[in-house]
Coordinates of C-alpha atoms in Angstrom, one line a residue:
X1 CA -36.0 89.9 54.4
X2 CA -33.2 92.4 54.9
X3 CA -33.8 96.1 54.3
X4 CA -31.5 98.2 52.1
X5 CA -31.8 101.5 50.3
X6 CA -35.4 102.8 50.2
X7 CA -37.0 99.8 51.8
X8 CA -39.4 100.4 54.7
X9 CA -38.7 99.1 58.2
X10 CA -39.0 95.3 58.5
X11 CA -41.9 95.5 60.9
X12 CA -44.0 97.5 58.5
X13 CA -46.5 95.3 56.6
X14 CA -46.8 95.5 52.8
X15 CA -49.0 98.3 51.4
X16 CA -50.5 95.6 49.1
X17 CA -51.7 93.2 51.8
X18 CA -53.3 93.9 55.1
X19 CA -52.2 90.6 56.6
X20 CA -49.0 88.6 56.3
X21 CA -50.0 85.2 55.0
X22 CA -52.1 86.5 52.1
X23 CA -51.5 88.3 48.9
X24 CA -53.7 90.6 46.9
X25 CA -55.9 88.7 44.3
X26 CA -54.0 90.1 41.4
X27 CA -53.5 86.8 39.6
X28 CA -57.2 86.2 39.2
X29 CA -57.3 88.4 36.1
X30 CA -54.3 86.7 34.5
X31 CA -55.6 84.7 31.6
X32 CA -54.4 83.5 28.2
X33 CA -55.3 86.8 26.5
X34 CA -53.1 88.8 29.0
X35 CA -50.2 86.4 28.6
X36 CA -50.5 86.7 24.8
X37 CA -50.1 90.4 25.1
X38 CA -47.6 90.3 28.0
X39 CA -45.2 92.8 26.4
X40 CA -48.0 95.5 26.4
X41 CA -47.7 95.3 30.2
X42 CA -44.0 96.1 30.7
X43 CA -44.6 96.8 34.4
X44 CA -45.2 93.0 34.8
X45 CA -43.3 89.9 34.0
X46 CA -46.2 87.5 33.4
X47 CA -44.5 84.4 32.1
X48 CA -41.1 82.7 32.2
X49 CA -39.3 84.5 29.4
X50 CA -41.4 87.7 29.8
X51 CA -43.4 86.8 26.7
X52 CA -44.2 83.7 24.6
X53 CA -41.4 84.6 22.1
X54 CA -38.6 83.8 24.6
X55 CA -36.7 87.0 23.9
X56 CA -36.2 88.0 27.5
X57 CA -36.6 91.6 26.5
X58 CA -38.5 94.3 28.4
X59 CA -39.3 97.8 26.9
X60 CA -38.8 99.4 30.3
X61 CA -36.3 102.2 30.0
X62 CA -36.2 104.2 33.2
X63 CA -32.9 102.5 34.0
X64 CA -30.7 103.2 31.0
X65 CA -27.2 103.7 29.7
X66 CA -27.1 107.3 31.0
X67 CA -28.1 106.5 34.6
X68 CA -27.3 102.9 35.3
X69 CA -24.2 103.9 37.3
X70 CA -26.6 105.1 40.0
X71 CA -28.3 101.7 40.4
X72 CA -28.4 100.4 44.0
X73 CA -30.1 97.8 46.1
X74 CA -33.8 98.6 46.8
X75 CA -34.2 95.5 48.9
X76 CA -32.9 92.0 49.5
X77 CA -34.9 88.9 50.3
X78 CA -32.6 86.5 52.0
X79 CA -33.7 82.9 52.3
X80 CA -32.9 80.6 55.1
X81 CA -33.1 83.4 57.7
X82 CA -35.6 85.8 59.3
X83 CA -38.0 83.0 60.0
X84 CA -38.2 81.8 56.4
X85 CA -36.8 78.3 57.3
X86 CA -35.9 77.6 53.7
X87 CA -32.3 76.7 54.5
X88 CA -29.4 77.0 52.0
X89 CA -29.7 75.5 48.6
X90 CA -27.6 72.5 47.9
X91 CA -26.9 73.5 44.3
X92 CA -28.2 76.7 42.8
X93 CA -31.0 79.3 42.9
X94 CA -32.1 79.1 39.3
X95 CA -35.6 80.7 39.1
X96 CA -37.0 83.6 37.1
X97 CA -39.2 85.8 39.3
X98 CA -42.7 86.6 37.9
X99 CA -44.4 89.8 38.8
X100 CA -48.1 90.5 38.5
X101 CA -49.3 94.0 39.5
X102 CA -46.9 94.5 42.3
X103 CA -46.8 90.9 43.6
X104 CA -43.8 88.6 42.9
X105 CA -44.1 84.9 42.6
X106 CA -40.9 82.9 43.0
X107 CA -39.8 79.3 43.4
X108 CA -36.7 77.8 45.0
X109 CA -35.1 74.5 46.0
X110 CA -36.7 71.8 48.1
X111 CA -40.2 72.6 47.0
X112 CA -40.3 76.2 48.3
X113 CA -42.6 78.8 46.7
X114 CA -43.0 82.4 47.8
X115 CA -45.3 85.4 47.2
X116 CA -43.5 88.7 47.9
X117 CA -44.4 92.3 47.8
X118 CA -42.5 93.4 44.7
X119 CA -42.1 97.0 46.0
X120 CA -40.9 96.4 49.5
X121 CA -39.6 92.7 49.7
X122 CA -42.2 91.8 52.4
X123 CA -43.1 88.1 52.3
X124 CA -46.8 87.6 51.7
X125 CA -46.9 83.8 51.9
X126 CA -44.7 80.8 51.5
X127 CA -45.5 77.2 50.5
X128 CA -43.4 74.1 51.0
X129 CA -44.1 71.0 48.9
X130 CA -42.7 67.9 50.6
X131 CA -39.8 66.4 48.7
X132 CA -38.6 62.9 49.6
X133 CA -34.9 62.8 50.5
X134 CA -34.2 59.9 48.2
X135 CA -35.3 61.5 44.9
X136 CA -32.9 60.7 42.1
X137 CA -31.5 64.0 40.8
X138 CA -28.9 64.3 38.0
X139 CA -28.1 67.9 38.2
X140 CA -29.0 69.5 41.5
X141 CA -31.8 70.4 43.9
X142 CA -33.2 73.2 41.7
X143 CA -36.4 74.7 40.3
X144 CA -36.5 77.2 37.4
X145 CA -39.7 79.0 38.1
X146 CA -43.5 79.1 38.2
X147 CA -46.4 80.0 35.9
X148 CA -49.4 82.2 37.0
X149 CA -53.0 82.2 35.6
X150 CA -56.6 82.3 36.7
X151 CA -55.7 82.9 40.4
X152 CA -53.2 80.0 40.6
X153 CA -49.5 79.6 40.8
X154 CA -48.3 76.4 38.9
X155 CA -45.1 74.6 40.0
X156 CA -43.3 71.5 38.8
X157 CA -41.7 69.7 41.7
X158 CA -38.6 67.6 42.2
X159 CA -40.6 64.5 43.0
X160 CA -42.3 64.8 39.5
X161 CA -45.6 66.4 40.5
X162 CA -47.4 69.4 39.1
X163 CA -49.1 71.5 41.7
X164 CA -51.5 74.5 41.6
X165 CA -51.4 76.9 44.5
X166 CA -54.0 79.6 45.4
X167 CA -52.1 82.8 44.4
X168 CA -53.7 84.6 47.3
X169 CA -53.0 82.2 50.1
X170 CA -50.4 79.7 48.9
X171 CA -52.6 76.8 49.7
X172 CA -52.6 73.8 47.3
X173 CA -55.6 73.7 45.0
X174 CA -54.6 70.6 43.0
X175 CA -51.7 68.1 42.9
X176 CA -51.1 65.8 39.9
X177 CA -48.5 63.1 39.5
X178 CA -46.4 64.0 36.4
X179 CA -43.7 61.3 36.3
X180 CA -42.4 58.1 37.9
X181 CA -40.1 59.2 40.6
X182 CA -39.1 55.6 41.3
X183 CA -37.7 55.3 37.8
X184 CA -35.6 58.4 38.2
X185 CA -38.0 61.0 36.8
X186 CA -38.1 64.5 38.3
X187 CA -39.2 67.9 37.2
X188 CA -37.3 71.2 37.4
X189 CA -38.9 73.2 34.5
X190 CA -40.9 76.4 34.9
X191 CA -44.4 75.5 33.5
X192 CA -45.9 77.4 30.5
X193 CA -49.6 78.4 30.4
X194 CA -51.1 78.2 26.9
X195 CA -54.8 78.6 26.4
X196 CA -56.4 76.6 29.3
X197 CA -53.4 74.3 29.6
X198 CA -50.3 74.1 31.8
X199 CA -47.5 72.7 29.7
X200 CA -44.8 70.9 31.7
X201 CA -41.6 69.1 30.6
X202 CA -39.8 66.2 32.3
X203 CA -36.3 65.6 33.8
X204 CA -34.3 62.4 34.4
X205 CA -32.6 61.5 31.1
X206 CA -29.4 60.6 33.0
X207 CA -31.3 57.8 34.6
X208 CA -32.5 56.2 31.4
X209 CA -36.1 57.4 31.4
X210 CA -38.1 58.3 28.3
X211 CA -38.7 62.0 27.9
X212 CA -42.1 63.5 27.6
X213 CA -44.0 66.8 27.4
X214 CA -47.5 67.0 29.1
X215 CA -50.5 69.4 29.1
X216 CA -52.7 69.7 32.2
X217 CA -56.0 71.5 32.6
X218 CA -55.5 74.8 34.4
X219 CA -58.7 74.3 36.5
X220 CA -58.5 70.7 37.5
X221 CA -55.0 69.4 36.9
X222 CA -56.3 66.6 34.6
X223 CA -53.8 65.5 32.0
X224 CA -55.0 66.5 28.5
X225 CA -52.2 64.9 26.5
X226 CA -48.7 63.5 26.6
X227 CA -46.1 63.8 23.9
X228 CA -43.2 61.3 24.1
X229 CA -40.0 62.7 22.6
X230 CA -38.6 59.2 21.8
X231 CA -40.9 57.2 19.4
X232 CA -41.9 53.7 20.2
X233 CA -41.5 50.9 17.5
X234 CA -43.7 51.6 14.6
X235 CA -44.0 55.4 15.1
X236 CA -42.3 57.9 12.9
X237 CA -38.7 58.2 13.8
X238 CA -38.5 54.8 15.5
X239 CA -36.1 53.7 12.6
X240 CA -33.4 55.9 14.3
X241 CA -33.3 53.5 17.2
X242 CA -32.2 49.8 17.4
X243 CA -35.1 47.5 16.4
X244 CA -33.9 44.6 18.5
X245 CA -33.5 46.2 21.9
X246 CA -35.5 48.3 24.5
X247 CA -33.1 51.3 24.0
X248 CA -35.9 53.6 22.9
X249 CA -37.8 53.0 26.2
X250 CA -34.9 54.4 28.2
X251 CA -33.7 56.8 25.5
X252 CA -33.8 60.1 27.4
X253 CA -34.7 63.2 25.4
X254 CA -36.2 65.0 28.4
X255 CA -37.8 68.5 28.2
X256 CA -36.5 70.3 31.3
X257 CA -36.3 73.9 30.0
X258 CA -39.4 75.9 29.2
X259 CA -40.4 76.2 25.5
X260 CA -41.7 79.1 23.5
X261 CA -45.0 79.6 21.5
X262 CA -46.1 81.2 18.3
X263 CA -49.9 81.8 18.6
X264 CA -50.3 82.6 14.8
X265 CA -48.8 79.2 13.9
X266 CA -50.2 77.6 17.0
X267 CA -46.9 75.8 17.6
X268 CA -44.9 75.2 20.8
X269 CA -41.1 75.0 20.3
X270 CA -39.6 72.8 22.9
X271 CA -35.9 71.7 23.2
X272 CA -35.1 68.1 24.1
X273 CA -32.1 66.6 26.0
X274 CA -29.4 64.1 25.5
X275 CA -30.1 60.4 24.6
X276 CA -29.4 57.8 27.3
X277 CA -26.9 56.6 28.0
X278 CA -25.2 59.9 27.5
X279 CA -21.9 58.7 26.1
X280 CA -22.3 55.0 25.1
X281 CA -23.7 55.2 21.6
X282 CA -23.0 51.6 20.8
X283 CA -26.1 50.7 22.8
X284 CA -28.3 53.0 20.8
X285 CA -27.1 52.9 17.2
X286 CA -28.9 55.5 14.9
X287 CA -29.7 59.2 15.1
X288 CA -31.8 58.7 18.2
X289 CA -34.8 61.0 17.4
X290 CA -36.0 63.2 18.9
X291 CA -33.1 63.7 21.3
X292 CA -31.0 66.9 21.0
X293 CA -33.7 68.5 19.0
X294 CA -36.3 71.3 18.9
X295 CA -39.7 69.8 18.3
X296 CA -42.6 71.9 17.1
X297 CA -45.7 70.7 18.9
X298 CA -49.4 71.4 18.3
X299 CA -50.7 72.5 21.8
X300 CA -54.2 71.3 21.1
X301 CA -53.2 67.7 20.4
X302 CA -49.6 67.2 21.6
X303 CA -48.6 66.0 18.1
X304 CA -45.1 66.8 16.7
X305 CA -45.4 68.8 13.5
X306 CA -41.7 69.0 12.6
X307 CA -38.3 68.7 14.3
X308 CA -34.7 69.7 13.8
X309 CA -32.0 67.6 15.4
X310 CA -28.9 69.7 16.3
X311 CA -26.6 66.7 17.3
X312 CA -27.7 63.3 15.8
X313 CA -26.4 60.3 17.7
X314 CA -25.0 62.4 20.5
X315 CA -21.8 61.1 22.1
X316 CA -20.9 64.3 23.9
X317 CA -23.9 65.0 26.2
X318 CA -25.0 68.1 24.1
X319 CA -28.6 68.6 25.4
X320 CA -30.6 70.9 23.2
X321 CA -33.1 72.0 25.8
X322 CA -32.0 75.6 25.7
X323 CA -34.5 78.3 24.6
X324 CA -35.8 78.7 21.0
X325 CA -36.0 82.5 20.6
X326 CA -38.7 83.6 18.1
X327 CA -38.0 86.6 15.9
X328 CA -38.7 88.0 12.4
X329 CA -36.3 89.2 9.7
X330 CA -37.5 90.6 6.4
X331 CA -41.0 89.3 7.0
X332 CA -39.7 85.7 7.7
X333 CA -40.7 83.9 10.9
X334 CA -37.4 82.6 12.4
X335 CA -36.2 80.7 15.4
X336 CA -32.7 81.2 17.0
X337 CA -31.0 78.5 19.1
X338 CA -27.6 78.6 20.8
X339 CA -26.7 74.9 21.4
X340 CA -24.5 73.3 23.9
X341 CA -22.5 72.0 21.0
X342 CA -21.1 75.5 20.3
X343 CA -23.1 76.4 17.2
X344 CA -25.8 79.1 16.6
X345 CA -28.6 77.8 14.5
X346 CA -31.3 79.9 12.8
X347 CA -34.3 77.9 11.5
X348 CA -37.5 78.8 9.7
X349 CA -40.0 78.2 12.4
X350 CA -42.9 77.4 10.0
X351 CA -41.2 74.2 8.8
X352 CA -37.9 73.6 10.6
X353 CA -35.8 74.4 7.6
X354 CA -32.2 75.3 8.4
X355 CA -31.4 78.9 7.4
X356 CA -27.8 79.1 8.7
X357 CA -25.5 77.8 11.3
X358 CA -22.4 79.6 12.7
X359 CA -20.1 78.9 15.6
X360 CA -20.6 81.1 18.7
X361 CA -17.9 79.5 20.9
X362 CA -14.1 80.1 20.4
X363 CA -13.0 76.5 20.8
X364 CA -14.9 73.8 19.0
X365 CA -13.1 70.5 18.2
X366 CA -15.9 67.9 18.4
X367 CA -17.5 68.9 15.0
X368 CA -17.2 71.1 12.0
X369 CA -19.7 72.7 9.6
X370 CA -19.7 70.7 6.4
X371 CA -20.4 71.8 2.8
X372 CA -24.1 71.0 3.2
X373 CA -24.4 73.4 6.1
X374 CA -24.8 70.8 8.8
X375 CA -22.4 70.0 11.6
X376 CA -20.4 66.8 11.2
X377 CA -18.6 65.2 14.1
X378 CA -14.8 65.0 14.1
X379 CA -14.0 63.5 17.5
X380 CA -15.7 60.3 18.8
X381 CA -15.4 59.3 22.5
X382 CA -16.7 55.8 21.5
X383 CA -14.1 53.3 22.5
X384 CA -14.3 51.6 25.8
X385 CA -11.6 52.8 28.3
X386 CA -10.1 55.3 25.8
X387 CA -9.8 58.9 27.1
X388 CA -10.9 61.5 24.5
X389 CA -10.6 65.3 24.9
X390 CA -12.9 67.7 23.1
X391 CA -14.3 71.3 23.2
X392 CA -16.8 72.2 24.4
X393 CA -17.1 69.6 27.1
X394 CA -20.4 68.1 28.3
X395 CA -21.1 71.3 30.3
X396 CA -21.6 72.9 26.9
X397 CA -20.6 76.1 25.2
X398 CA -23.8 77.4 26.7
X399 CA -25.6 76.0 29.7
X400 CA -29.4 76.0 30.1
X401 CA -29.1 79.7 31.0
X402 CA -30.8 81.9 28.5
X403 CA -29.8 84.3 25.7
X404 CA -31.8 87.4 25.1
X405 CA -32.8 89.4 22.0
X406 CA -33.4 93.1 21.7
X407 CA -35.7 94.3 18.9
X408 CA -34.1 97.8 19.4
X409 CA -30.6 96.7 18.5
X410 CA -31.6 93.6 16.5
X411 CA -28.9 91.6 18.4
X412 CA -28.8 88.5 20.5
X413 CA -26.9 88.5 23.8
X414 CA -25.4 85.1 24.8
X415 CA -23.8 83.7 28.0
X416 CA -20.9 81.6 26.8
X417 CA -18.8 78.9 28.5
X418 CA -15.4 78.0 27.1
X419 CA -14.6 74.7 28.9
X420 CA -13.3 71.4 27.5
X421 CA -13.4 68.0 29.0
X422 CA -11.9 64.5 28.8
X423 CA -14.4 61.7 28.5
X424 CA -13.6 58.0 28.9
X425 CA -16.4 55.6 27.9
X426 CA -17.3 53.1 30.6
X427 CA -20.1 50.6 29.8
X428 CA -22.8 50.5 32.5
X429 CA -25.8 48.1 32.4
X430 CA -29.1 49.8 32.9
X431 CA -30.7 49.7 36.3
X432 CA -33.8 51.7 37.2
X433 CA -33.1 55.0 39.0
X434 CA -29.3 54.5 38.8
X435 CA -27.2 57.0 36.8
X436 CA -26.9 55.8 33.2
X437 CA -24.1 58.0 31.8
X438 CA -21.8 55.4 30.2
X439 CA -18.5 57.3 30.9
X440 CA -16.3 59.1 33.3
X441 CA -15.8 62.9 32.7
X442 CA -12.9 65.1 33.8
X443 CA -13.5 68.9 33.3
X444 CA -10.6 71.2 32.4
X445 CA -10.8 73.3 35.6
X446 CA -7.4 74.8 34.8
X447 CA -8.2 76.0 31.3
X448 CA -11.6 77.7 31.2
X449 CA -13.1 81.1 30.4
X450 CA -16.4 82.8 29.6
X451 CA -17.9 85.7 27.7
X452 CA -21.0 87.6 27.1
X453 CA -21.3 87.9 23.3
X454 CA -23.6 89.9 21.0
X455 CA -24.6 88.7 17.6
X456 CA -26.3 90.5 14.7
X457 CA -29.7 88.8 14.1
X458 CA -29.5 89.5 10.4
X459 CA -26.2 87.9 9.8
X460 CA -25.3 85.8 12.9
X461 CA -21.9 87.7 13.0
X462 CA -20.4 88.6 16.3
X463 CA -20.7 92.3 17.2
X464 CA -19.0 92.6 20.6
X465 CA -17.9 90.5 23.5
X466 CA -17.0 90.9 27.2
X467 CA -14.6 88.4 28.5
X468 CA -14.3 86.9 32.0
X469 CA -12.0 84.4 33.6
X470 CA -14.8 82.0 34.5
X471 CA -17.6 80.5 32.4
X472 CA -20.7 82.6 32.2
X473 CA -23.7 80.6 33.3
X474 CA -26.4 83.1 34.1
X475 CA -29.3 84.1 31.8
X476 CA -29.1 87.5 30.1
X477 CA -31.7 90.2 30.3
X478 CA -32.1 93.0 27.6
X479 CA -34.1 96.2 28.2
X480 CA -35.5 99.2 26.4
X481 CA -32.8 101.3 28.2
X482 CA -30.3 99.7 25.8
X483 CA -28.9 97.7 28.7
X484 CA -27.9 94.0 29.0
X485 CA -27.7 92.5 32.4
X486 CA -25.8 89.2 33.2
X487 CA -24.2 87.7 36.3
X488 CA -21.0 85.7 36.9
X489 CA -20.3 82.6 39.0
X490 CA -18.0 84.8 41.2
X491 CA -20.9 87.0 42.3
X492 CA -20.8 90.1 40.0
X493 CA -23.9 91.4 38.4
X494 CA -23.0 93.4 35.3
X495 CA -24.8 96.0 33.2
X496 CA -23.5 96.5 29.6
X497 CA -24.2 99.0 26.9
X498 CA -26.3 96.8 24.5
X499 CA -24.8 98.4 21.4
X500 CA -21.2 98.6 22.3
X501 CA -20.6 96.0 25.0
X502 CA -19.1 98.6 27.4
X503 CA -19.3 97.5 31.0
X504 CA -21.3 100.4 32.6
X505 CA -22.0 99.0 36.1
X506 CA -21.0 96.1 38.3
X507 CA -22.2 95.0 41.8
X508 CA -20.8 92.2 43.9
X509 CA -23.7 90.2 45.4
X510 CA -21.5 87.8 47.4
X511 CA -22.8 84.6 45.8
X512 CA -22.8 83.0 42.3
X513 CA -25.3 83.7 39.5
X514 CA -27.1 80.8 37.9
X515 CA -30.6 82.2 37.5
X516 CA -32.7 84.3 35.2
X517 CA -33.0 88.0 36.1
X518 CA -36.2 89.8 35.3
X519 CA -37.4 93.4 35.4
X520 CA -40.7 95.1 36.3
X521 CA -42.0 98.4 37.7
X522 CA -44.3 99.4 40.6
X523 CA -45.7 102.9 41.0
X524 CA -43.6 104.1 38.1
X525 CA -40.3 102.8 39.5
X526 CA -38.3 100.2 37.6
X527 CA -36.7 97.3 39.4
X528 CA -34.2 94.6 38.4
X529 CA -34.7 91.3 40.2
X530 CA -31.8 88.8 40.4
X531 CA -31.8 85.5 42.4
X532 CA -28.3 84.6 43.5
X533 CA -26.8 81.5 45.1
X534 CA -24.7 78.8 43.4
X535 CA -22.6 76.1 45.1
X536 CA -21.7 72.5 44.1
X537 CA -19.3 72.3 41.2
X538 CA -18.7 76.0 41.0
X539 CA -16.9 75.9 44.3
X540 CA -14.1 74.1 42.5
X541 CA -13.2 77.1 40.3
X542 CA -14.4 80.0 42.5
X543 CA -13.7 78.8 46.0
X544 CA -15.3 80.8 48.8
X545 CA -17.5 82.9 46.6
X546 CA -20.6 80.8 46.6
X547 CA -21.6 81.1 50.2
X548 CA -20.6 84.7 50.7
X549 CA -22.1 87.1 53.1
X550 CA -25.6 86.8 51.5
X551 CA -25.8 83.1 50.5
X552 CA -29.1 82.4 48.7
X553 CA -30.9 85.6 48.2
X554 CA -33.1 87.7 45.8
X555 CA -31.4 91.0 45.1
X556 CA -33.7 93.8 43.8
X557 CA -32.1 96.9 42.3
X558 CA -33.5 100.3 41.5
X559 CA -32.4 103.9 40.9
X560 CA -32.5 106.2 44.0
X561 CA -35.8 107.9 44.6
X562 CA -35.6 111.6 44.0

């Protein structure tokens, strides 16, 4: 931990904990009722999106459009130094920090989990879950966050376990196997606590595994149900897969981004990933349900109540895992989804009916909106050995990183990537735990851009945009101070006027942003927490920026104390 403005000396112990190695027992009182009413506790960030609706909005307004120019670092927690022994991440620091009554809970790469004094940055405890070196990972050594309830911190691990840690000590309470790591399964998702269940998705679609969503008992870790996203023969939707092959059993459709929940309808809304193999559709003729979809799941049974498929028979690697934001307009319960395929979908979340679809990306060549309101493909990379170029490329017009919605402005705020790619289909036979993509991919590194865009929730029309020379791949945070926060791959953290899009403040963190910033308050002082650190493919278009002077770190910002 490095001390900056307003932080106490490093040797001073946290005011919250008498001993380093333990945290106050604040998480014991976190239960389903508190998470249901999370927005009534704006000083806390109790669950992954801040609340079940996925809006990534906080009513905190101490930091606002009038004073954000005065924002500075309150403290920085730098990993891999000061005795933390975490080492540098090998891909990205992707987590969303949770805060419960002055204690922050945060996960990182390689199985690391920390409890931190949210006021001072003092580490309270750390936990390391052992990850085998030979785990098959498609998309980096990452973890997107934790869940907290009933005195426990819940974590999904890269070797496909779900663990519960004692929130006071960091010691393991229970450890449950979630997937078959030998087959290429892993887990990177932040769990979601609903009722007395921990809901956890799976990763590994690029290795030809069958996606699933699971519920575990909060107290014991016992599995309560499993929902497979790809139906087996005879189940509803199985007619969308070949009947004469095992394609369904290795069909992908993984659930690696946290879902949202409507307690009145008692429905979970969870996005699913690409079919496998990613690009070779000849092996898996049909629409391939329920890949590239949002599924509405009954949390009591694990049964799928309805679905909407954004990209049937996907040949472009357009996962639809990204968040489903729940909102209301004119008394109607709606769901907003910004898909990798470049289109912004609004659905009736009671039944999955399409309300409207509009493009949110500037360059879309793969498909167009047809007369019936659905998106129809125009470009098919489906011939062996033939190079085909399309926008957006497989990286998507929007990565997994999340949009936000402000009920004050009735706008959505979206991180956008404008990147094309050339895909050449290459047939590959299935082998367990071996990448099962079915193509070679070349990204347009010399022709890319990004934006933060605002859209009117009533009409889906664009209201404003801020443009950048690199793709924007960091989650957005909206606040009651009419501010929108979002980072860049080149290290800048930006604060915008939520109504006009004017850039009001910018801070260079020295490392790329690929995480989900959150906000909270302690003793009446509001903080903005931003994990930074992004290497791997980003280094190709922002060389030298990813390591920087800080490397992997948690930056926490606040206004100067009077």
